[in-house]
PDB file of C-alpha atoms in Angstrom:
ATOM      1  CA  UNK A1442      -1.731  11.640  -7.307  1.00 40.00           C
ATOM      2  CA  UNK A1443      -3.862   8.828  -6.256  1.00 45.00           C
ATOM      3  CA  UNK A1444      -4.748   8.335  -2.803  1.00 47.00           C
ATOM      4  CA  UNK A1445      -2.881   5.869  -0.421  1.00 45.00           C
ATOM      5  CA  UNK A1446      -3.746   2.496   0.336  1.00 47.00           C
ATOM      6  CA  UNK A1447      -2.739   2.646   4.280  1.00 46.00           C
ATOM      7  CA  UNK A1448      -3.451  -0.769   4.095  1.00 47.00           C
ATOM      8  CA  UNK A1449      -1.396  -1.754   1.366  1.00 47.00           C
ATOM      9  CA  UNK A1450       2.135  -3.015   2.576  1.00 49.00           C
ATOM     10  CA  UNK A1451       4.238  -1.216  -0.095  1.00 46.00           C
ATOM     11  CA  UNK A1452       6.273  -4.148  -0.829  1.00 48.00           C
ATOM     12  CA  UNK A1453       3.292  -5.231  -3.032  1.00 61.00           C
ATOM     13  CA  UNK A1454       2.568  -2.531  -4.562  1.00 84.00           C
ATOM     14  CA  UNK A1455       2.853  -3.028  -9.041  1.00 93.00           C
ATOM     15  CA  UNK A1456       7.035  -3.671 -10.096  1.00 94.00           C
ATOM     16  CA  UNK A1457       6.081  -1.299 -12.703  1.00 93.00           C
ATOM     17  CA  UNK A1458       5.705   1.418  -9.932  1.00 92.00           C
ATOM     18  CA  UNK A1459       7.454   2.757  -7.148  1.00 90.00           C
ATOM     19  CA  UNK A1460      10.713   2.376  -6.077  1.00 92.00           C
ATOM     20  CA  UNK A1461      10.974  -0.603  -4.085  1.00 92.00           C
ATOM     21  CA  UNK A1462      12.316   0.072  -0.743  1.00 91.00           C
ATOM     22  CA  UNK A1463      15.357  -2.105   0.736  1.00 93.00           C
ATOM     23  CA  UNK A1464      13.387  -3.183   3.569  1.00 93.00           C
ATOM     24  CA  UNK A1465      10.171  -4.151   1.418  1.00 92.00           C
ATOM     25  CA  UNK A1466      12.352  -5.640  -0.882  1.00 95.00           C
ATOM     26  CA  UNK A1467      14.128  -8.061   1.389  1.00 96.00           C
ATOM     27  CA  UNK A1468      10.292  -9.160   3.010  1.00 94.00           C
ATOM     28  CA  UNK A1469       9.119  -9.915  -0.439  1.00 95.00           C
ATOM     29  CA  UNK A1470      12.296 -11.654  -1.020  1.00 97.00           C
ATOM     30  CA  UNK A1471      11.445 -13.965   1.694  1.00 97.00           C
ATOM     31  CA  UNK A1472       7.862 -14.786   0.245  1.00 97.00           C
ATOM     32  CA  UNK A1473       9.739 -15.945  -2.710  1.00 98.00           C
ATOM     33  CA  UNK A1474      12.103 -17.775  -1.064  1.00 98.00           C
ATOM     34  CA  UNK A1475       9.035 -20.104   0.859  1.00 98.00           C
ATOM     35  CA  UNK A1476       7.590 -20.315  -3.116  1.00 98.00           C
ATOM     36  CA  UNK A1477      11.392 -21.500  -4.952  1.00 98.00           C
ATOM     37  CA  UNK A1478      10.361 -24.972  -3.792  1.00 98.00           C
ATOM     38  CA  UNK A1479       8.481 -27.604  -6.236  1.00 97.00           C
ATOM     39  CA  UNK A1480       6.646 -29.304  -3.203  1.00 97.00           C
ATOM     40  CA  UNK A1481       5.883 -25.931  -1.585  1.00 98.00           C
ATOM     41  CA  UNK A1482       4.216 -25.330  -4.767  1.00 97.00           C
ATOM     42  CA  UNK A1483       2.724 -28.198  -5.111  1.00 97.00           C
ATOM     43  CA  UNK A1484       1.651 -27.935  -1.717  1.00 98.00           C
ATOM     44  CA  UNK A1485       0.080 -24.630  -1.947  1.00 98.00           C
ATOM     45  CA  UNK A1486      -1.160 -25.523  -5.905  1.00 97.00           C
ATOM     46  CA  UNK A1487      -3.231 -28.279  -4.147  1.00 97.00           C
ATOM     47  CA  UNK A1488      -4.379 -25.692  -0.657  1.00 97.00           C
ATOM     48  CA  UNK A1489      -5.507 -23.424  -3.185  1.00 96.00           C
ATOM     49  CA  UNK A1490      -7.512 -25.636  -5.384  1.00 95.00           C
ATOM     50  CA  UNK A1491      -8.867 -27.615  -2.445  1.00 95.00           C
ATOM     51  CA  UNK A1492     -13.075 -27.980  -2.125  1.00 90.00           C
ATOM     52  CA  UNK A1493     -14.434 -25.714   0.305  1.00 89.00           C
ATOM     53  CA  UNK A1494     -11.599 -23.793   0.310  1.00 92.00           C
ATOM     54  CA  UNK A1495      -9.398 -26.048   2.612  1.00 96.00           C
ATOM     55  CA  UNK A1496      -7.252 -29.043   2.379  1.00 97.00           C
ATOM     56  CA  UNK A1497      -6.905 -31.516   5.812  1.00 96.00           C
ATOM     57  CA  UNK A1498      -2.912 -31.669   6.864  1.00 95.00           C
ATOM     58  CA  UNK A1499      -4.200 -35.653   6.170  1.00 93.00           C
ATOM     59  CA  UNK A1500      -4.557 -35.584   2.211  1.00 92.00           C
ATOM     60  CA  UNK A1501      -1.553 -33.048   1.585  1.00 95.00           C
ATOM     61  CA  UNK A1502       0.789 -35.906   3.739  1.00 93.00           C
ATOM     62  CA  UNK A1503      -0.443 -38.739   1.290  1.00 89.00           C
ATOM     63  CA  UNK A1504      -0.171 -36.699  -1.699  1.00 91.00           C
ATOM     64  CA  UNK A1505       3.492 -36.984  -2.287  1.00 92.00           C
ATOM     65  CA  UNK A1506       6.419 -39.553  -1.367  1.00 92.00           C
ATOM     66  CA  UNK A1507       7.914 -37.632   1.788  1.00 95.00           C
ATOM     67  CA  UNK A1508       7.346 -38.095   5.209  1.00 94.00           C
ATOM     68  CA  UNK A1509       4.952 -36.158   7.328  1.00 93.00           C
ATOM     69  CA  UNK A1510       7.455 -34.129   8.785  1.00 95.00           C
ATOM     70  CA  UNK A1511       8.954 -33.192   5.701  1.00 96.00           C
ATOM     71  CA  UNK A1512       5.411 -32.127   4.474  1.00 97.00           C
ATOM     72  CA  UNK A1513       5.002 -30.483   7.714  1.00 96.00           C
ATOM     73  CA  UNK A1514       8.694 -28.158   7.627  1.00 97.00           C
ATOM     74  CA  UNK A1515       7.152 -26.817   3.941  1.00 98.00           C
ATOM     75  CA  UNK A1516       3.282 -26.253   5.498  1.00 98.00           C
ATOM     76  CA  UNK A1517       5.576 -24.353   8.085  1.00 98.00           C
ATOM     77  CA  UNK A1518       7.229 -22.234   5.392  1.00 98.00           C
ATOM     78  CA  UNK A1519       4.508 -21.215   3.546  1.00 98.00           C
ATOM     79  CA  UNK A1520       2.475 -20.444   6.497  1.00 98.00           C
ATOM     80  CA  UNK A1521       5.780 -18.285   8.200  1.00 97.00           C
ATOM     81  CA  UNK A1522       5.579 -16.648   4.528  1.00 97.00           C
ATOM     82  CA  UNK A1523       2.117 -15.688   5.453  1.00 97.00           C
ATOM     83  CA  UNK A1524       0.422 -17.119   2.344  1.00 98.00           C
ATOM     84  CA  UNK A1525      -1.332 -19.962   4.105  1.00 98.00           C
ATOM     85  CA  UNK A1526      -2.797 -20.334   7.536  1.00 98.00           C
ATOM     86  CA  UNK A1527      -4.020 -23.551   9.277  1.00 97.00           C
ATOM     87  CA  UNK A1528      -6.457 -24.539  12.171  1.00 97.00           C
ATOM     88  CA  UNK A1529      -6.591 -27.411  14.272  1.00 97.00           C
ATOM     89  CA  UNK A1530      -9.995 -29.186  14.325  1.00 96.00           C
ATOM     90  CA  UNK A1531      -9.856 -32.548  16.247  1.00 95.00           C
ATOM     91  CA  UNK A1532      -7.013 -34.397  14.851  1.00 94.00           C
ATOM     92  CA  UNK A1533      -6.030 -32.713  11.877  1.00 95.00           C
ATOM     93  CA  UNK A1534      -5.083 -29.060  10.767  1.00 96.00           C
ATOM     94  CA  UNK A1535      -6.801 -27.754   7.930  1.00 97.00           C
ATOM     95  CA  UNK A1536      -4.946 -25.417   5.648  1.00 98.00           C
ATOM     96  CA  UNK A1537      -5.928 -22.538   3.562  1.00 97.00           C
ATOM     97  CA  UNK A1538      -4.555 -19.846   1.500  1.00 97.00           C
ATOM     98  CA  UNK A1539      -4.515 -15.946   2.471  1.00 97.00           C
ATOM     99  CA  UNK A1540      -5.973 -14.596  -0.171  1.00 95.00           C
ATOM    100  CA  UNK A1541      -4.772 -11.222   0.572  1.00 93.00           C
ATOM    101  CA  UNK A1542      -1.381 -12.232   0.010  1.00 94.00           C
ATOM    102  CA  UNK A1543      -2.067 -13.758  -3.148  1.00 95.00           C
ATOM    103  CA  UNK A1544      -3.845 -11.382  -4.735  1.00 93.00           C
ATOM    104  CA  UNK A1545      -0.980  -9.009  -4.118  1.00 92.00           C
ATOM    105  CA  UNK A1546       1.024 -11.344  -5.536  1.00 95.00           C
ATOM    106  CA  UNK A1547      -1.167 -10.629  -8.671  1.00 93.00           C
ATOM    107  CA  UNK A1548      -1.126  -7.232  -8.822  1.00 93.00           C
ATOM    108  CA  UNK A1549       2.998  -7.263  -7.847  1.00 94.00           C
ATOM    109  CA  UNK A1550       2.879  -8.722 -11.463  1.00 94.00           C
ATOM    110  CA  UNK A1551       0.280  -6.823 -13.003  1.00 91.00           C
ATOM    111  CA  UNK A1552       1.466  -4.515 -15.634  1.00 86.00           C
ATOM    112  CA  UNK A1553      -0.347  -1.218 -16.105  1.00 77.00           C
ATOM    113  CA  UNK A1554      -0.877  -1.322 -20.130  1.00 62.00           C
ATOM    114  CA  UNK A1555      -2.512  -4.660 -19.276  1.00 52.00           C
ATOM    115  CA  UNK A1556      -4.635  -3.482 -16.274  1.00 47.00           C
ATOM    116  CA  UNK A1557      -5.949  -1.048 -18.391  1.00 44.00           C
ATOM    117  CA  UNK A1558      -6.277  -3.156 -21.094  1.00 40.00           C
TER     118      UNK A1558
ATOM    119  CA  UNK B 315     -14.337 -27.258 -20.959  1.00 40.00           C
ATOM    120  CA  UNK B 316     -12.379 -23.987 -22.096  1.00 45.00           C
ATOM    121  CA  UNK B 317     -10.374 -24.128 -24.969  1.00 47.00           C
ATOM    122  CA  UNK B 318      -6.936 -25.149 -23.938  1.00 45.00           C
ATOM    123  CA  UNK B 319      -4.279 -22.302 -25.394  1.00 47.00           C
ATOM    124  CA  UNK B 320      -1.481 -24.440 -26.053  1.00 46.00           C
ATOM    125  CA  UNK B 321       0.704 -21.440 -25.990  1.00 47.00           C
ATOM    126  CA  UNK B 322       0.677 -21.102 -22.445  1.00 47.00           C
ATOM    127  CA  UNK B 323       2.740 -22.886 -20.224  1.00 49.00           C
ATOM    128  CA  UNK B 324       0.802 -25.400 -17.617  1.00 46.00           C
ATOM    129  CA  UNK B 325       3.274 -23.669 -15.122  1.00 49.00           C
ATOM    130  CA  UNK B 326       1.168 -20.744 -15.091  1.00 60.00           C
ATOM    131  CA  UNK B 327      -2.190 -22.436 -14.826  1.00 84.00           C
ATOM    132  CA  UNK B 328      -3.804 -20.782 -11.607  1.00 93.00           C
ATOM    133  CA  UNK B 329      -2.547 -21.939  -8.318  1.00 94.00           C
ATOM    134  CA  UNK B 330      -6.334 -22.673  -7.586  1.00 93.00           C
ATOM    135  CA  UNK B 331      -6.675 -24.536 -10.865  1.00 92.00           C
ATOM    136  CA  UNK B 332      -5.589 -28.310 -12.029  1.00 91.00           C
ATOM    137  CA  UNK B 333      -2.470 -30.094  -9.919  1.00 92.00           C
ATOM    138  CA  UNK B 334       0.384 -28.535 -10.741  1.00 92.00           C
ATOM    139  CA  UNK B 335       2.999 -31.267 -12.316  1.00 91.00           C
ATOM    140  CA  UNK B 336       6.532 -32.119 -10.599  1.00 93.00           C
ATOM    141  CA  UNK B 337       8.739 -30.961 -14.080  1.00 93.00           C
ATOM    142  CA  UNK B 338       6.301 -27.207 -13.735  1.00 92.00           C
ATOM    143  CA  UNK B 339       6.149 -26.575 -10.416  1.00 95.00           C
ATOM    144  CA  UNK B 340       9.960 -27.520 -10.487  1.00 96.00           C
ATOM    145  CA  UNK B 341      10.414 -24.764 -13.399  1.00 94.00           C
ATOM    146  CA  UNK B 342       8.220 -22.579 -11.520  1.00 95.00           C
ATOM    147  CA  UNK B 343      10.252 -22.675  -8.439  1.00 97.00           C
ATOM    148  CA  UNK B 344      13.218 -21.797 -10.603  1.00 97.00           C
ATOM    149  CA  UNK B 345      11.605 -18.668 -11.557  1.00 97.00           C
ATOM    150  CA  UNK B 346      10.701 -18.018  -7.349  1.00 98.00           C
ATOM    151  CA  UNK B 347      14.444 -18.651  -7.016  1.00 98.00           C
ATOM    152  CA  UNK B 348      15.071 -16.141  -9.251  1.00 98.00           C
ATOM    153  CA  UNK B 349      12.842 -13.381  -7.505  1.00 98.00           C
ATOM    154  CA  UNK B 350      14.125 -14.434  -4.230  1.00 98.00           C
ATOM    155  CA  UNK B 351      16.654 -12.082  -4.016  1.00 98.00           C
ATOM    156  CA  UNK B 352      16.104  -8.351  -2.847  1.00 97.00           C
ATOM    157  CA  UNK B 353      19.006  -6.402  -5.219  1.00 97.00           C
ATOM    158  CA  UNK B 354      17.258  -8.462  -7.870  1.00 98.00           C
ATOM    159  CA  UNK B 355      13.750  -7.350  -7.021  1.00 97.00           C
ATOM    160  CA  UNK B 356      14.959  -3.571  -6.940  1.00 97.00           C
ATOM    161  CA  UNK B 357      16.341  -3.995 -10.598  1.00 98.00           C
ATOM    162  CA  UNK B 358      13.713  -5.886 -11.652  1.00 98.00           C
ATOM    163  CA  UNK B 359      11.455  -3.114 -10.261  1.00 97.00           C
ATOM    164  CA  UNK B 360      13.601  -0.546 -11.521  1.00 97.00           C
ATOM    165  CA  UNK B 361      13.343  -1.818 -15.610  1.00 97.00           C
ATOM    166  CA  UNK B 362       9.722  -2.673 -14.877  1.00 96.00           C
ATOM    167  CA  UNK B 363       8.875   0.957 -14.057  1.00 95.00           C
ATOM    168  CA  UNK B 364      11.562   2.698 -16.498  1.00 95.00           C
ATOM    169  CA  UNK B 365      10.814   5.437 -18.850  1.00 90.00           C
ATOM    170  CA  UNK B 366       9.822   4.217 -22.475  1.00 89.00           C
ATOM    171  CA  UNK B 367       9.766   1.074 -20.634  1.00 92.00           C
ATOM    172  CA  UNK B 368      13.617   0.184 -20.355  1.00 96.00           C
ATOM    173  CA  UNK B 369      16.347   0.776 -18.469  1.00 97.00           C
ATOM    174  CA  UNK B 370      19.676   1.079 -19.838  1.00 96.00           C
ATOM    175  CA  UNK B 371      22.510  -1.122 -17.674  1.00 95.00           C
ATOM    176  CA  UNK B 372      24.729   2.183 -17.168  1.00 93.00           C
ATOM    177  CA  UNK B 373      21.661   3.338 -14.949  1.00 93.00           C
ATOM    178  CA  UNK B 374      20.916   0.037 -13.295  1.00 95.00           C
ATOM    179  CA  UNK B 375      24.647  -0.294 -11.720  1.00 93.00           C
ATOM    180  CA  UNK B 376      25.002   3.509 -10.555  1.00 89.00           C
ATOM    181  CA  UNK B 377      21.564   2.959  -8.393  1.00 90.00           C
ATOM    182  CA  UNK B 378      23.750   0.344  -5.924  1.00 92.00           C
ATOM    183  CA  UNK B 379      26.914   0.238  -3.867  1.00 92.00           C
ATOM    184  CA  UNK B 380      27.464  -2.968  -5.956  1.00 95.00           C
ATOM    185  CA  UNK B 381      30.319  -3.916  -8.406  1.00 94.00           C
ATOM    186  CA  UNK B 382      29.184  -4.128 -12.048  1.00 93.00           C
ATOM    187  CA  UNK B 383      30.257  -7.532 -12.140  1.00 95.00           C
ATOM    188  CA  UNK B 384      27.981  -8.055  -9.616  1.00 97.00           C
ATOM    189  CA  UNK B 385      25.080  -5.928 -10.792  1.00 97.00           C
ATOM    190  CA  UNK B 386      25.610  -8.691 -14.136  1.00 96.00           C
ATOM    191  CA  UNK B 387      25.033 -11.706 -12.519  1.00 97.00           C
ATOM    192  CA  UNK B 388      21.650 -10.385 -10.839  1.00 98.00           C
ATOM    193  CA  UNK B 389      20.592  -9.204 -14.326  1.00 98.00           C
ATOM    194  CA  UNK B 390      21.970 -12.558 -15.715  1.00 98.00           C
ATOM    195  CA  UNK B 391      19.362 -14.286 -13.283  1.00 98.00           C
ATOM    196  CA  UNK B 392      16.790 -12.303 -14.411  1.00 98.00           C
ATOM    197  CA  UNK B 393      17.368 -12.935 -17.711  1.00 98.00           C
ATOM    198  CA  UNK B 394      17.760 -17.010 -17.622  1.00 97.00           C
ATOM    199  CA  UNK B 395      14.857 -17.193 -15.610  1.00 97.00           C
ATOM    200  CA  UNK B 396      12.879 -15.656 -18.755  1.00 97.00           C
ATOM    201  CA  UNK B 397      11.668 -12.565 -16.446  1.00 98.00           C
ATOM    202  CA  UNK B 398      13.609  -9.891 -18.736  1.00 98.00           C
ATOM    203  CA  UNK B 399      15.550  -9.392 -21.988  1.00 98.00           C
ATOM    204  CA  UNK B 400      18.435  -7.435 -22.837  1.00 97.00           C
ATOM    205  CA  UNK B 401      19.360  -5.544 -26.205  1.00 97.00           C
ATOM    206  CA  UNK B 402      23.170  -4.317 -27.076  1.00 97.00           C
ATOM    207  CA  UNK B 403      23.436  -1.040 -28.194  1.00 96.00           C
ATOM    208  CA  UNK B 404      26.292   0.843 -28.784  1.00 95.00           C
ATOM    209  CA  UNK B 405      28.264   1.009 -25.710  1.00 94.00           C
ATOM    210  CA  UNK B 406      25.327  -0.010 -23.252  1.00 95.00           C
ATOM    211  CA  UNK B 407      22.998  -3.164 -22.657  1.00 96.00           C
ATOM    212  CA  UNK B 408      19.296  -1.981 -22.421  1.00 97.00           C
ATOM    213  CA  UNK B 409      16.968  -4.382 -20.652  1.00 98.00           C
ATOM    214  CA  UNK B 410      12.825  -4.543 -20.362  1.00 97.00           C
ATOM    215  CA  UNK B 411      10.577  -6.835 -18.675  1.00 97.00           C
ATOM    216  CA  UNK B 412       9.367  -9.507 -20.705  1.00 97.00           C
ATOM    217  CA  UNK B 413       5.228  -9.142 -20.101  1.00 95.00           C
ATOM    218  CA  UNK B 414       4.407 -12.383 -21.085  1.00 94.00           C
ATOM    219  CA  UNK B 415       5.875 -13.750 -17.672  1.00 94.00           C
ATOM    220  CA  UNK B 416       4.927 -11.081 -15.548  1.00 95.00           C
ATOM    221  CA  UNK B 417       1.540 -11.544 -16.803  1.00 93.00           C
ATOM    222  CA  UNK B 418       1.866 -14.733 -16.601  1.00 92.00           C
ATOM    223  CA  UNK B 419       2.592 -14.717 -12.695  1.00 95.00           C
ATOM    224  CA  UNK B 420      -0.340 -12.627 -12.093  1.00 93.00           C
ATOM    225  CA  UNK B 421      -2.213 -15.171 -13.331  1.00 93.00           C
ATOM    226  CA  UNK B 422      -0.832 -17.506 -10.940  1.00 94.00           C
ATOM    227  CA  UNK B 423      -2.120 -15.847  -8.311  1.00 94.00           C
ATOM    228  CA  UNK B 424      -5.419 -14.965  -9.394  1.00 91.00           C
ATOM    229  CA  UNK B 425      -7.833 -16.417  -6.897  1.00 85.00           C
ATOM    230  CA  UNK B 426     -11.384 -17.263  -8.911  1.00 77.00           C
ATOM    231  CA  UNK B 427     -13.809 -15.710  -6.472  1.00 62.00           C
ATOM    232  CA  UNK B 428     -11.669 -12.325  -6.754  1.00 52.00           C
ATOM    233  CA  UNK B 429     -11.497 -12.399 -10.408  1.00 47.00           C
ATOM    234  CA  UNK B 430     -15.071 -12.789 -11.584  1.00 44.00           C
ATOM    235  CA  UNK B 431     -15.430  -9.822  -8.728  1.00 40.00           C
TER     236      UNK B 431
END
């Protein structure tokens, strides 16, 4: 048996492994709830692909026909869904993706024939 | 510039790669719709992680306090959204992940810097 991952939430751990828990099941539910939204993805899509890592609250609002509060309602999704996190510098809050949370996304999907592939 | 393989969907381009369009991301948010739902995570997790790699409906319905009717429509999600496939045999509908689509959304959320890692 392979060692625990203490750190490891295990509502992340592979779909090919473990039962899924009800309580782990409902959290990840949630994250994919904040992503079943095309400007949420879009949104995040453009956060993760930003230069230096980071995308200014100022260029996401532009971006797409909606008003800055609508922007800001999905920035506040994603963020409660823990997959991006933001910091105010001056006038603008500048938004960036947890990586941690992604890349258990990944491995939520990763098959094991693959991994080991 | 890479190769493009036009077998792959742009939908499952990296989230840190090129804009994601309005008709994928909405497609993609489909598929988020689909796995926002925690009975259909647990089946999903429970074919994903089946013996000889598929799990025959009989089993799937006895593991909740769920009507078979109801147990149906989560798989019928599932299925629409492209994330599994079914197979009649005999009395009994056996399902298995499709891998392409997992794979697919592992992708997704493959960050660069942790890849090349």
């Amino acid at each position: 048996m392979d060692l625990e991952d203490v750190t490891a939430p295990a509502c992340c751990a592979p779909l090919s492994g473990p039962a899924l828990g009800e309580d782990d099941a409902a959290e990840l539910a949630g994250v994919f709830k904040a992503l079943s939204d095309p400007v949420r993805l879009r949104l995040l899509n453009m956060i993760a692909s930003a230069d230096a890592g980071e995308a200014c609250v100022c260029d996401l609002t532009g971006a797409f026909e909606l008003t800055a509060p609508t922007i800001s309602h999905h920035l506040k999704v994603l963020r409660q869904a823990g997959l991006i996190d933001g910091e105010r510098r001056g006038t603008w809050v500048y938004y960036r993706v947890v990586p941690e949370r992604l890349t258990r996304l990944s491995g939520l999907f990763t098959l094991p024939h693959l991994a080991s592939a």
